[in-house]
Amino acid sequence: MQERFSGSFTQQEPIPEAGIAAAVAVLQHGRLHRYNTAPGEVAEAALLEEEFAALMGAKYCLAVASGGYALGCALRAVGVGPGDAVLTNAFTLAPVPGSIASIGAKPVFVEVTEDLVLDFVDLAVKARASGARVLMLSHMRGHLCDMEALGALCADLGVTIIEDCAHTMGAAWKGVASGRSGLIGCYSMQTYKHINAGEGGFLISDDAEVMARAVLLSGSYMLYGRHSAAPGPEAFEAVRMETPNISGRMDNLRAAILRPQLPLLADRVARWEARYRALEAGLQDTPGLRLVARPAEETFVGSSFQFLLPGWSPARIGAFLTRTLARGVELKWFGAAQPAAFTSRYQHWAYAEPQSLPQTDRILAGLVDMRVPLTFSVEDCAQIARIIRSEVLAVGQGPEPEAAELPVIQ
Ligand SMILES: *Cc1c(COP(=O)(O)O)cnc(C)c1O
């Protein structure tokens, strides 16, 4: 009998008891809006910002309604406007080009390498050709590029870096936290990320003017003085009248759920690494399957796992996905013709100008992706790896299958 995995790929851990108690307290007093405070009270949202800024070693932090909102807010705060070109990874998820489009700016896609990080040669070419002044760097699926080399290159090109750390909260490059190399770091607290409030986002930065703009943009009215992790009033003087209010605030209920999760982040990162390494060890040296290298300089968060099936036909990959799903293993594929659930790629984003990225196309054609929730044990991951390995061997070495309909994975 073939073994079958019975866990759920979409089941996260519960909210810690302290978060539940804090949420109930907010519900009981009813002051959910971040500026609705009792005399002397500092709102949960402001405390959350103070604590995240301290955790990341940033001067300033702003909590907002979602990760996607944080990205759009960051672009506006650095002065990106309609028609401006913004560089971004060709391999990322829809909220990234969406944040660029939300301003009427134009995504300019940059090739990725087989290690799933930005291709620096193509970055320089695209930066010069487009005249873009901003790079929205997506640390897609937690893979960090050489952040020191990127910083030097972008300084040379006159390009400002905004980091999309939706998959790298808790990660680092040579000990520098992800989100601390660019001008602004953006994070998501959506359920599938590393801390969970259902929805939510952060921006962090050391730049007072940019963060004053971001606070005003997020919908602070003239109550920005209530942001204890924001720059002082002098930073707001010059920009408070000219910055539009585009409401996307964090509320006290979600902030209360999040605060007790911040001290748990380091432990979550360690547990994710153990799961990731079990998958990696189980798939090492599987003929037909290529693992993604993890550089020694990188501290990564293994909340998802990717591998490549280079040169496999769509029909063969389809057969492989169908067979692994029948054994309880839900895999996603970035090479599918149609977007499905959360998974899409740059050709599907018809609001962006059509662009051709042959290197990225070749890589995505064989790229398989898997969620790794912390509800999986290390043994679960070893079992999943055994199932994947046996199906890679069976399908990869079998006859060319007929094209079949793909399973849709959430
Ligand atoms: C989740 C995600 C975001 C932010 O998404 P929200 O759902 O708006 O919080 C941004 N970039 C990537 C790569 C993501 O996966």
Short mmCIF file of C-alpha atoms and ligand atoms in Angstrom, two decimals:
data_model
loop_
_atom_site.label_atom_id
_atom_site.label_comp_id
_atom_site.label_asym_id
_atom_site.label_seq_id
_atom_site.Cartn_x
_atom_site.Cartn_y
_atom_site.Cartn_z
CA MET A 1 0.00 0.00 0.00
CA GLN A 2 1.29 3.45 -0.92
CA GLU A 3 1.54 5.88 1.96
CA ARG A 4 -0.78 8.88 1.93
CA PHE A 5 -0.45 12.16 3.82
CA SER A 6 -3.53 13.22 5.76
CA GLY A 7 -2.63 16.71 7.09
CA SER A 8 -4.12 20.02 5.96
CA PHE A 9 -1.94 22.39 3.94
CA THR A 10 -4.08 25.37 4.91
CA GLN A 11 -4.41 24.86 8.67
CA GLN A 12 -2.40 27.35 10.72
CA GLU A 13 -1.73 27.28 14.44
CA PRO A 14 -4.28 28.86 16.80
CA ILE A 15 -3.86 32.43 18.05
CA PRO A 16 -1.90 32.28 21.35
CA GLU A 17 -4.03 32.47 24.50
CA ALA A 18 -2.56 35.89 25.38
CA GLY A 19 -3.73 37.20 22.00
CA ILE A 20 -7.21 35.82 22.52
CA ALA A 21 -7.41 37.43 25.99
CA ALA A 22 -6.16 40.78 24.64
CA ALA A 23 -8.66 40.64 21.77
CA VAL A 24 -11.51 39.94 24.19
CA ALA A 25 -10.43 42.93 26.32
CA VAL A 26 -10.60 45.19 23.25
CA LEU A 27 -14.03 43.82 22.35
CA GLN A 28 -15.20 44.44 25.91
CA HIS A 29 -14.13 48.09 26.02
CA GLY A 30 -15.21 48.64 22.41
CA ARG A 31 -12.47 51.06 21.42
CA LEU A 32 -11.49 49.29 18.22
CA HIS A 33 -10.52 52.34 16.17
CA ARG A 34 -6.88 53.20 16.78
CA TYR A 35 -7.61 56.84 17.62
CA ASN A 36 -10.44 55.95 19.99
CA THR A 37 -8.54 55.91 23.28
CA ALA A 38 -9.39 56.56 26.92
CA PRO A 39 -7.48 59.41 28.67
CA GLY A 40 -3.84 58.39 29.02
CA GLU A 41 -4.32 55.17 27.06
CA VAL A 42 -1.86 54.19 24.30
CA ALA A 43 -3.76 52.24 21.66
CA GLU A 44 -2.92 48.59 20.96
CA ALA A 45 -2.10 49.62 17.36
CA ALA A 46 0.51 52.15 18.57
CA LEU A 47 2.00 49.63 21.02
CA LEU A 48 2.23 47.07 18.23
CA GLU A 49 4.16 49.58 16.11
CA GLU A 50 6.57 50.36 18.96
CA GLU A 51 7.19 46.66 19.54
CA PHE A 52 7.72 45.77 15.87
CA ALA A 53 10.07 48.73 15.37
CA ALA A 54 12.09 47.54 18.38
CA LEU A 55 12.13 43.93 17.13
CA MET A 56 13.46 45.02 13.72
CA GLY A 57 15.77 47.72 15.04
CA ALA A 58 13.95 50.36 12.96
CA LYS A 59 13.39 53.97 14.02
CA TYR A 60 9.82 54.07 12.77
CA CYS A 61 6.94 51.67 12.16
CA LEU A 62 3.44 52.05 10.79
CA ALA A 63 0.82 49.29 10.98
CA VAL A 64 -1.79 49.22 8.21
CA ALA A 65 -4.72 47.17 6.92
CA SER A 66 -2.86 44.72 4.67
CA GLY A 67 0.50 43.85 3.14
CA GLY A 68 -0.70 45.04 -0.25
CA TYR A 69 -1.74 48.36 1.27
CA ALA A 70 1.72 48.70 2.84
CA LEU A 71 3.34 48.28 -0.60
CA GLY A 72 1.13 50.90 -2.27
CA CYS A 73 1.57 53.26 0.67
CA ALA A 74 5.37 52.86 0.48
CA LEU A 75 5.38 53.68 -3.24
CA ARG A 76 3.30 56.81 -2.66
CA ALA A 77 5.44 57.83 0.32
CA VAL A 78 8.60 57.82 -1.82
CA GLY A 79 6.85 59.90 -4.46
CA VAL A 80 5.98 57.37 -7.18
CA GLY A 81 3.20 58.81 -9.33
CA PRO A 82 1.01 57.91 -12.31
CA GLY A 83 2.97 56.77 -15.36
CA ASP A 84 6.22 56.19 -13.45
CA ALA A 85 8.10 52.97 -14.13
CA VAL A 86 8.66 50.71 -11.09
CA LEU A 87 11.02 47.75 -11.27
CA THR A 88 9.89 44.49 -9.69
CA ASN A 89 10.57 40.74 -9.83
CA ALA A 90 8.89 38.88 -12.69
CA PHE A 91 8.37 36.02 -10.21
CA THR A 92 6.10 37.29 -7.45
CA LEU A 93 2.44 37.32 -6.46
CA ALA A 94 -0.38 39.54 -7.66
CA PRO A 95 -0.41 42.10 -4.75
CA VAL A 96 3.04 43.31 -5.84
CA PRO A 97 2.28 44.44 -9.42
CA GLY A 98 -1.17 45.33 -8.07
CA SER A 99 0.32 47.86 -5.65
CA ILE A 100 2.20 49.48 -8.55
CA ALA A 101 -0.93 49.55 -10.70
CA SER A 102 -2.94 51.05 -7.80
CA ILE A 103 -1.01 54.29 -8.30
CA GLY A 104 -1.29 54.21 -12.07
CA ALA A 105 2.44 53.44 -12.22
CA LYS A 106 3.89 50.84 -14.59
CA PRO A 107 5.45 47.55 -13.45
CA VAL A 108 8.72 46.77 -15.25
CA PHE A 109 9.48 43.10 -14.66
CA VAL A 110 13.02 41.88 -13.99
CA GLU A 111 14.19 38.33 -14.71
CA VAL A 112 14.81 35.90 -11.85
CA THR A 113 17.55 33.31 -11.60
CA GLU A 114 17.29 29.56 -11.02
CA ASP A 115 17.77 30.34 -7.33
CA LEU A 116 14.51 32.33 -7.58
CA VAL A 117 16.10 35.71 -6.84
CA LEU A 118 16.42 38.88 -8.87
CA ASP A 119 18.84 38.73 -11.82
CA PHE A 120 21.20 41.68 -11.26
CA VAL A 121 22.34 41.85 -14.90
CA ASP A 122 18.76 42.20 -16.10
CA LEU A 123 18.03 44.65 -13.27
CA ALA A 124 20.71 47.03 -14.52
CA VAL A 125 19.49 46.70 -18.12
CA LYS A 126 15.86 47.35 -17.18
CA ALA A 127 16.70 50.20 -14.81
CA ARG A 128 18.64 52.03 -17.53
CA ALA A 129 16.10 51.32 -20.26
CA SER A 130 13.04 52.34 -18.21
CA GLY A 131 14.49 55.20 -16.20
CA ALA A 132 12.79 53.72 -13.11
CA ARG A 133 13.86 55.29 -9.79
CA VAL A 134 12.30 52.64 -7.56
CA LEU A 135 12.68 48.88 -7.18
CA MET A 136 9.86 47.02 -5.45
CA LEU A 137 11.96 44.04 -4.41
CA SER A 138 9.86 40.97 -3.71
CA HIS A 139 11.64 38.40 -1.53
CA MET A 140 9.35 35.90 -3.20
CA ARG A 141 8.87 32.65 -1.29
CA GLY A 142 11.53 33.74 1.16
CA HIS A 143 14.55 33.65 -1.19
CA LEU A 144 16.92 36.53 -0.47
CA CYS A 145 19.31 37.85 -3.10
CA ASP A 146 22.76 39.15 -2.12
CA MET A 147 21.50 42.25 -0.31
CA GLU A 148 24.93 43.89 -0.06
CA ALA A 149 25.59 43.57 -3.78
CA LEU A 150 22.07 44.74 -4.56
CA GLY A 151 22.48 47.80 -2.33
CA ALA A 152 25.69 48.77 -4.13
CA LEU A 153 24.16 48.20 -7.57
CA CYS A 154 21.03 50.23 -6.79
CA ALA A 155 23.09 53.07 -5.31
CA ASP A 156 24.98 53.10 -8.61
CA LEU A 157 21.78 53.07 -10.65
CA GLY A 158 20.12 55.74 -8.51
CA VAL A 159 17.34 53.30 -7.63
CA THR A 160 15.56 53.32 -4.24
CA ILE A 161 14.71 49.89 -2.81
CA ILE A 162 11.38 49.09 -1.20
CA GLU A 163 11.38 45.56 0.22
CA ASP A 164 8.33 43.32 0.04
CA CYS A 165 8.98 41.06 3.03
CA ALA A 166 5.65 39.21 2.94
CA HIS A 167 7.63 35.93 2.99
CA THR A 168 10.68 37.09 4.95
CA MET A 169 9.46 38.44 8.28
CA GLY A 170 12.10 36.92 10.60
CA ALA A 171 14.66 36.33 7.82
CA ALA A 172 18.07 38.02 7.46
CA TRP A 173 21.02 38.44 5.09
CA LYS A 174 24.38 38.30 6.88
CA GLY A 175 22.51 39.01 10.09
CA VAL A 176 20.71 42.12 8.75
CA ALA A 177 16.96 41.64 9.14
CA SER A 178 14.99 41.42 5.92
CA GLY A 179 13.37 44.82 5.44
CA ARG A 180 16.31 46.77 6.88
CA SER A 181 18.42 47.08 3.73
CA GLY A 182 15.99 49.08 1.62
CA LEU A 183 14.54 52.52 2.37
CA ILE A 184 11.29 50.88 3.49
CA GLY A 185 10.47 47.31 4.52
CA CYS A 186 6.88 46.09 4.07
CA TYR A 187 5.31 43.04 5.74
CA SER A 188 2.00 41.18 5.72
CA MET A 189 0.12 39.68 8.67
CA GLN A 190 -2.36 37.83 6.50
CA THR A 191 -3.18 34.35 7.80
CA TYR A 192 -0.68 32.49 5.59
CA LYS A 193 2.30 34.66 6.58
CA HIS A 194 4.49 34.50 9.69
CA ILE A 195 2.26 36.20 12.22
CA ASN A 196 -1.49 36.00 11.80
CA ALA A 197 -4.21 38.59 12.25
CA GLY A 198 -6.24 37.53 9.24
CA GLU A 199 -5.17 40.75 7.51
CA GLY A 200 -2.60 43.42 8.30
CA GLY A 201 0.62 45.06 7.17
CA PHE A 202 3.66 46.97 8.44
CA LEU A 203 6.00 49.57 6.99
CA ILE A 204 9.31 50.21 8.71
CA SER A 205 11.99 52.79 7.89
CA ASP A 206 14.58 55.10 9.41
CA ASP A 207 13.56 57.96 7.09
CA ALA A 208 11.49 60.57 8.97
CA GLU A 209 10.01 62.36 5.95
CA VAL A 210 8.98 59.17 4.18
CA MET A 211 7.38 57.79 7.33
CA ALA A 212 5.56 61.05 8.10
CA ARG A 213 4.02 60.80 4.61
CA ALA A 214 3.16 57.13 5.13
CA VAL A 215 1.38 57.85 8.43
CA LEU A 216 -0.67 60.64 6.82
CA LEU A 217 -1.42 58.51 3.75
CA SER A 218 -2.64 55.64 5.96
CA GLY A 219 -5.47 57.84 7.22
CA SER A 220 -4.19 59.53 10.37
CA TYR A 221 -6.12 62.80 9.88
CA MET A 222 -4.34 65.28 12.17
CA LEU A 223 -4.02 62.61 14.88
CA TYR A 224 -0.53 61.54 13.86
CA GLY A 225 0.72 62.57 17.30
CA ARG A 226 -0.87 59.37 18.61
CA HIS A 227 1.68 57.31 16.67
CA SER A 228 4.38 56.62 19.23
CA ALA A 229 6.59 54.84 16.66
CA ALA A 230 6.38 57.73 14.15
CA PRO A 231 8.73 60.70 13.66
CA GLY A 232 8.18 63.84 15.75
CA PRO A 233 5.77 66.67 14.83
CA GLU A 234 8.42 68.61 12.92
CA ALA A 235 8.54 65.88 10.26
CA PHE A 236 4.81 66.28 9.68
CA GLU A 237 4.80 70.09 9.39
CA ALA A 238 5.98 70.22 5.79
CA VAL A 239 3.80 67.40 4.46
CA ARG A 240 0.60 67.36 6.53
CA MET A 241 -1.44 69.57 4.17
CA GLU A 242 -0.23 68.14 0.87
CA THR A 243 -0.47 64.41 1.68
CA PRO A 244 -3.81 62.78 0.81
CA ASN A 245 -5.62 60.61 3.33
CA ILE A 246 -6.02 57.14 1.77
CA SER A 247 -7.47 55.19 4.67
CA GLY A 248 -5.89 51.81 5.35
CA ARG A 249 -5.40 51.86 9.11
CA MET A 250 -4.66 49.00 11.48
CA ASP A 251 -7.29 48.59 14.22
CA ASN A 252 -6.87 47.74 17.90
CA LEU A 253 -8.48 44.31 17.64
CA ARG A 254 -5.99 42.95 15.16
CA ALA A 255 -3.13 44.73 16.92
CA ALA A 256 -4.12 42.97 20.15
CA ILE A 257 -4.03 39.59 18.38
CA LEU A 258 -0.60 40.36 16.90
CA ARG A 259 1.35 41.76 19.86
CA PRO A 260 1.75 38.43 21.70
CA GLN A 261 2.92 36.81 18.44
CA LEU A 262 5.99 39.06 18.03
CA PRO A 263 8.00 37.34 20.80
CA LEU A 264 7.15 33.96 19.19
CA LEU A 265 8.63 34.85 15.80
CA ALA A 266 12.18 33.59 16.46
CA ASP A 267 10.88 30.23 17.67
CA ARG A 268 8.61 29.95 14.63
CA VAL A 269 11.58 30.61 12.34
CA ALA A 270 13.53 27.79 14.02
CA ARG A 271 10.59 25.38 13.75
CA TRP A 272 10.09 26.28 10.08
CA GLU A 273 13.75 25.64 9.40
CA ALA A 274 13.54 22.14 10.90
CA ARG A 275 10.57 21.36 8.63
CA TYR A 276 12.25 22.84 5.57
CA ARG A 277 15.43 20.87 6.19
CA ALA A 278 13.45 17.62 6.54
CA LEU A 279 11.85 18.24 3.13
CA GLU A 280 15.20 19.17 1.63
CA ALA A 281 16.96 16.10 3.04
CA GLY A 282 14.19 13.82 1.78
CA LEU A 283 14.42 15.21 -1.75
CA GLN A 284 18.22 15.43 -2.04
CA ASP A 285 19.59 13.69 -5.12
CA THR A 286 16.23 12.84 -6.65
CA PRO A 287 16.81 12.31 -10.39
CA GLY A 288 14.78 14.84 -12.41
CA LEU A 289 14.27 17.22 -9.45
CA ARG A 290 16.39 20.28 -8.70
CA LEU A 291 16.44 21.83 -5.23
CA VAL A 292 16.90 25.57 -4.76
CA ALA A 293 20.26 26.50 -3.21
CA ARG A 294 20.15 28.32 0.16
CA PRO A 295 23.22 30.54 0.57
CA ALA A 296 25.08 30.43 3.88
CA GLU A 297 24.60 34.22 4.28
CA GLU A 298 20.84 33.76 4.38
CA THR A 299 18.70 33.17 7.47
CA PHE A 300 15.47 32.06 5.85
CA VAL A 301 11.94 31.28 6.97
CA GLY A 302 10.86 27.93 5.56
CA SER A 303 7.15 28.68 5.48
CA SER A 304 7.04 27.36 1.93
CA PHE A 305 9.14 24.99 -0.16
CA GLN A 306 10.00 25.13 -3.86
CA PHE A 307 11.68 22.75 -6.27
CA LEU A 308 12.23 22.64 -10.02
CA LEU A 309 11.38 19.93 -12.52
CA PRO A 310 13.57 21.29 -15.30
CA GLY A 311 12.58 20.36 -18.84
CA TRP A 312 9.42 18.49 -17.81
CA SER A 313 6.51 18.87 -20.24
CA PRO A 314 3.26 20.44 -18.98
CA ALA A 315 1.54 17.06 -19.34
CA ARG A 316 4.18 15.34 -17.21
CA ILE A 317 3.96 18.01 -14.52
CA GLY A 318 0.16 17.79 -14.64
CA ALA A 319 0.30 14.03 -14.12
CA PHE A 320 2.74 14.48 -11.24
CA LEU A 321 0.50 17.08 -9.53
CA THR A 322 -2.56 14.85 -9.92
CA ARG A 323 -0.77 11.85 -8.45
CA THR A 324 0.75 13.71 -5.51
CA LEU A 325 -2.66 15.25 -4.73
CA ALA A 326 -4.22 11.76 -4.75
CA ARG A 327 -1.68 10.94 -2.02
CA GLY A 328 -2.65 14.00 0.04
CA VAL A 329 0.20 16.30 -1.02
CA GLU A 330 -1.02 19.66 -2.36
CA LEU A 331 1.49 21.22 -4.73
CA LYS A 332 1.15 24.40 -6.75
CA TRP A 333 2.71 25.03 -10.16
CA PHE A 334 3.86 28.38 -11.52
CA GLY A 335 3.90 27.11 -15.11
CA ALA A 336 0.15 26.56 -15.53
CA ALA A 337 -1.52 28.25 -18.49
CA GLN A 338 -4.28 29.70 -16.31
CA PRO A 339 -3.99 31.44 -12.94
CA ALA A 340 -5.46 29.35 -10.10
CA ALA A 341 -6.31 30.34 -6.51
CA PHE A 342 -3.36 32.41 -5.16
CA THR A 343 -0.98 31.34 -7.95
CA SER A 344 -0.47 33.47 -11.06
CA ARG A 345 2.46 34.81 -13.06
CA TYR A 346 3.35 37.96 -14.90
CA GLN A 347 1.66 37.11 -18.23
CA HIS A 348 -1.64 36.88 -16.34
CA TRP A 349 -1.44 40.50 -15.14
CA ALA A 350 -2.99 42.08 -18.21
CA TYR A 351 -3.05 45.54 -16.59
CA ALA A 352 0.74 45.65 -16.99
CA GLU A 353 2.28 46.27 -20.41
CA PRO A 354 3.13 42.96 -22.12
CA GLN A 355 6.77 42.04 -21.48
CA SER A 356 8.95 39.14 -22.45
CA LEU A 357 11.13 37.38 -19.85
CA PRO A 358 12.38 34.15 -21.45
CA GLN A 359 14.64 33.15 -18.55
CA THR A 360 11.84 33.53 -15.99
CA ASP A 361 9.43 31.68 -18.32
CA ARG A 362 11.80 28.74 -18.52
CA ILE A 363 12.22 28.61 -14.74
CA LEU A 364 8.54 29.05 -13.88
CA ALA A 365 7.60 26.33 -16.40
CA GLY A 366 9.14 23.80 -14.02
CA LEU A 367 8.58 25.49 -10.66
CA VAL A 368 6.58 23.62 -8.02
CA ASP A 369 5.59 25.27 -4.75
CA MET A 370 4.26 23.98 -1.46
CA ARG A 371 2.92 25.53 1.74
CA VAL A 372 4.52 24.39 4.99
CA PRO A 373 2.19 25.32 7.86
CA LEU A 374 3.60 24.96 11.37
CA THR A 375 0.84 22.47 12.14
CA PHE A 376 3.00 19.96 10.21
CA SER A 377 5.51 18.03 12.29
CA VAL A 378 9.06 17.32 11.11
CA GLU A 379 7.93 13.70 10.57
CA ASP A 380 5.05 14.94 8.39
CA CYS A 381 7.58 16.76 6.23
CA ALA A 382 9.75 13.66 5.93
CA GLN A 383 6.68 11.71 4.81
CA ILE A 384 5.69 14.42 2.28
CA ALA A 385 9.22 14.30 0.86
CA ARG A 386 9.01 10.51 0.46
CA ILE A 387 5.73 10.85 -1.45
CA ILE A 388 7.08 13.60 -3.72
CA ARG A 389 10.25 11.66 -4.36
CA SER A 390 8.47 8.47 -5.29
CA GLU A 391 6.12 10.32 -7.68
CA VAL A 392 8.98 12.29 -9.28
CA LEU A 393 10.67 8.96 -9.97
CA ALA A 394 7.48 7.25 -11.22
CA VAL A 395 6.21 10.09 -13.43
CA GLY A 396 9.61 11.44 -14.44
CA GLN A 397 10.84 8.11 -15.69
CA GLY A 398 7.51 6.83 -17.07
CA PRO A 399 6.12 7.30 -20.60
CA GLU A 400 4.93 10.77 -21.69
CA PRO A 401 1.43 11.08 -20.17
CA GLU A 402 -1.58 12.51 -21.95
CA ALA A 403 -2.48 16.09 -21.06
CA ALA A 404 -5.01 16.04 -18.25
CA GLU A 405 -6.93 18.69 -16.35
CA LEU A 406 -4.94 20.20 -13.50
CA PRO A 407 -6.10 19.97 -9.92
CA VAL A 408 -6.80 23.40 -8.38
CA ILE A 409 -5.09 23.96 -5.05
CA GLN A 410 -6.11 26.81 -2.74
C1 LIG B 1 0.77 38.05 0.78
C2 LIG B 1 1.69 38.83 -0.06
C3 LIG B 1 1.70 40.23 -0.06
C4 LIG B 1 0.74 41.06 0.75
O1 LIG B 1 -0.51 40.58 0.66
P1 LIG B 1 -1.77 40.95 1.58
O2 LIG B 1 -2.64 39.78 1.35
O3 LIG B 1 -2.29 42.22 1.00
O4 LIG B 1 -1.34 41.11 2.99
C5 LIG B 1 2.66 40.87 -0.79
N1 LIG B 1 3.57 40.20 -1.51
C6 LIG B 1 3.60 38.86 -1.55
C7 LIG B 1 4.67 38.18 -2.32
C8 LIG B 1 2.65 38.13 -0.84
O5 LIG B 1 2.67 36.80 -0.89
#
